[in-house]
């Protein structure tokens, strides 16, 4: 259980991180997305703080957290963490085993967005341009 993992002070950080990730995947597989999200969040934070962004297991943690966000229905957070995962892969481990998984998910998201909102890119630019004009007046008048 999570309490057992947290109470194991003698285990090294990498073992602890891997155990948290496995526990999170089990929670997800059994339909407990909230518990999975919490555990994957802990694993990602521990990885960041103890083994660093350059470690390959941090990539696994970020991907796992992204998957948990997706399971919770928070696609925006999922995409954000997928992008962070991709950046780590590009920067530190271009041959990481998760590269294809990340690219496939990002490609699927982009494809879905294009199907759902074919002219979204243009309209978003118009909205940004309009809002920037309004901001200019607020800040510089």
Coordinates of C-alpha atoms in Angstrom, one line a residue:
X1 CA 0.0 0.0 0.0
X2 CA 1.0 3.6 -0.2
X3 CA 1.5 3.8 3.5
X4 CA 4.0 1.0 3.4
X5 CA 5.9 2.7 0.7
X6 CA 6.0 6.0 2.6
X7 CA 7.1 4.2 5.7
X8 CA 10.1 2.6 4.1
X9 CA 13.0 5.0 5.0
X10 CA 15.8 2.6 4.1
X11 CA 14.9 2.2 0.4
X12 CA 16.7 4.3 -2.1
X13 CA 14.9 6.9 -4.1
X14 CA 14.9 5.2 -7.4
X15 CA 13.4 2.0 -5.9
X16 CA 10.8 4.1 -4.2
X17 CA 9.9 6.0 -7.4
X18 CA 9.5 2.8 -9.4
X19 CA 7.3 1.3 -6.7
X20 CA 5.1 4.4 -6.6
X21 CA 4.7 4.2 -10.4
X22 CA 3.8 0.6 -10.3
X23 CA 1.3 1.2 -7.6
X24 CA -0.2 4.1 -9.6
X25 CA -0.5 1.9 -12.7
X26 CA -2.3 -0.7 -10.6
X27 CA -4.7 1.9 -9.2
X28 CA -5.4 3.1 -12.8
X29 CA -6.0 -0.5 -14.0
X30 CA -8.4 -1.1 -11.2
X31 CA -10.4 2.0 -12.0
X32 CA -9.2 4.2 -9.1
X33 CA -8.0 7.1 -11.1
X34 CA -7.9 9.5 -8.2
X35 CA -5.5 7.3 -6.2
X36 CA -3.4 6.8 -9.3
X37 CA -3.2 10.5 -9.8
X38 CA -2.0 11.1 -6.2
X39 CA 0.6 8.3 -6.4
X40 CA 1.9 9.4 -9.8
X41 CA 2.1 12.9 -8.6
X42 CA 4.2 11.8 -5.6
X43 CA 6.4 9.8 -7.9
X44 CA 7.0 12.7 -10.3
X45 CA 7.8 15.1 -7.5
X46 CA 10.2 12.6 -5.8
X47 CA 11.9 12.0 -9.2
X48 CA 12.3 15.7 -9.8
X49 CA 13.7 16.3 -6.4
X50 CA 15.9 13.3 -5.9
X51 CA 17.1 11.8 -9.2
X52 CA 16.7 14.9 -11.4
X53 CA 15.1 15.7 -14.7
X54 CA 17.9 14.0 -16.6
X55 CA 17.2 10.6 -15.2
X56 CA 15.3 8.2 -17.5
X57 CA 12.9 7.2 -14.7
X58 CA 11.7 10.9 -14.5
X59 CA 10.4 10.5 -18.0
X60 CA 8.4 7.5 -17.0
X61 CA 7.0 9.4 -14.0
X62 CA 5.9 12.4 -16.2
X63 CA 4.3 10.0 -18.7
X64 CA 2.5 8.2 -15.9
X65 CA 1.3 11.4 -14.4
X66 CA 0.0 12.5 -17.8
X67 CA -1.9 9.2 -18.2
X68 CA -3.4 9.6 -14.7
X69 CA -4.6 13.1 -15.7
X70 CA -6.1 11.7 -18.8
X71 CA -7.9 9.0 -16.7
X72 CA -9.3 11.7 -14.5
X73 CA -10.6 13.5 -17.7
X74 CA -8.2 16.4 -17.4
X75 CA -7.0 16.5 -21.0
X76 CA -5.4 19.9 -20.7
X77 CA -3.1 18.7 -17.8
X78 CA -2.5 15.5 -19.6
X79 CA -1.3 17.3 -22.7
X80 CA 0.9 19.7 -20.7
X81 CA 2.6 16.7 -19.0
X82 CA 3.0 14.9 -22.3
X83 CA 4.7 17.9 -23.7
X84 CA 7.0 18.1 -20.7
X85 CA 7.8 14.4 -21.1
X86 CA 8.6 15.0 -24.8
X87 CA 11.0 17.9 -23.9
X88 CA 12.9 15.7 -21.4
X89 CA 13.2 12.9 -24.0
X90 CA 14.5 15.3 -26.6
X91 CA 16.9 16.9 -24.2
X92 CA 18.3 14.0 -22.3
X93 CA 17.3 10.6 -23.9
X94 CA 16.3 10.8 -27.6
X95 CA 16.3 7.0 -27.8
X96 CA 14.0 6.5 -24.7
X97 CA 11.6 3.7 -24.9
X98 CA 8.6 6.0 -24.2
X99 CA 9.3 8.3 -27.2
X100 CA 6.9 6.5 -29.5
X101 CA 4.2 6.4 -26.8
X102 CA 4.4 10.1 -26.3
X103 CA 4.5 11.0 -30.0
X104 CA 1.5 8.7 -30.6
X105 CA -0.6 10.4 -27.9
X106 CA 0.4 13.9 -29.0
X107 CA -0.4 13.0 -32.6
X108 CA -3.8 11.6 -31.6
X109 CA -4.6 14.8 -29.6
X110 CA -3.6 17.0 -32.5
X111 CA -5.6 15.0 -35.0
X112 CA -8.6 15.1 -32.7
X113 CA -8.3 18.8 -32.3
X114 CA -8.1 19.3 -36.1
X115 CA -11.2 17.2 -36.6
X116 CA -13.2 18.9 -33.9
X117 CA -12.1 22.5 -34.7
X118 CA -10.8 22.7 -38.3
X119 CA -10.6 26.5 -38.3
X120 CA -9.6 26.8 -34.6
X121 CA -6.1 28.1 -35.3
X122 CA -7.3 31.1 -37.3
X123 CA -10.0 32.0 -34.8
X124 CA -7.6 31.7 -31.9
X125 CA -5.2 34.1 -33.6
X126 CA -8.0 36.6 -34.1
X127 CA -9.0 36.3 -30.4
X128 CA -5.4 36.9 -29.3
X129 CA -5.0 39.9 -31.6
X130 CA -8.3 41.4 -30.3
X131 CA -7.4 40.8 -26.6
X132 CA -3.9 42.2 -27.1
X133 CA -5.4 45.4 -28.5
X134 CA -7.7 45.6 -25.5
X135 CA -4.7 45.0 -23.1
X136 CA -2.7 47.7 -24.8
X137 CA -5.4 50.2 -24.1
X138 CA -5.7 49.1 -20.5
X139 CA -2.0 49.3 -19.8
X140 CA -0.8 52.2 -21.9
X141 CA -3.5 54.7 -21.8

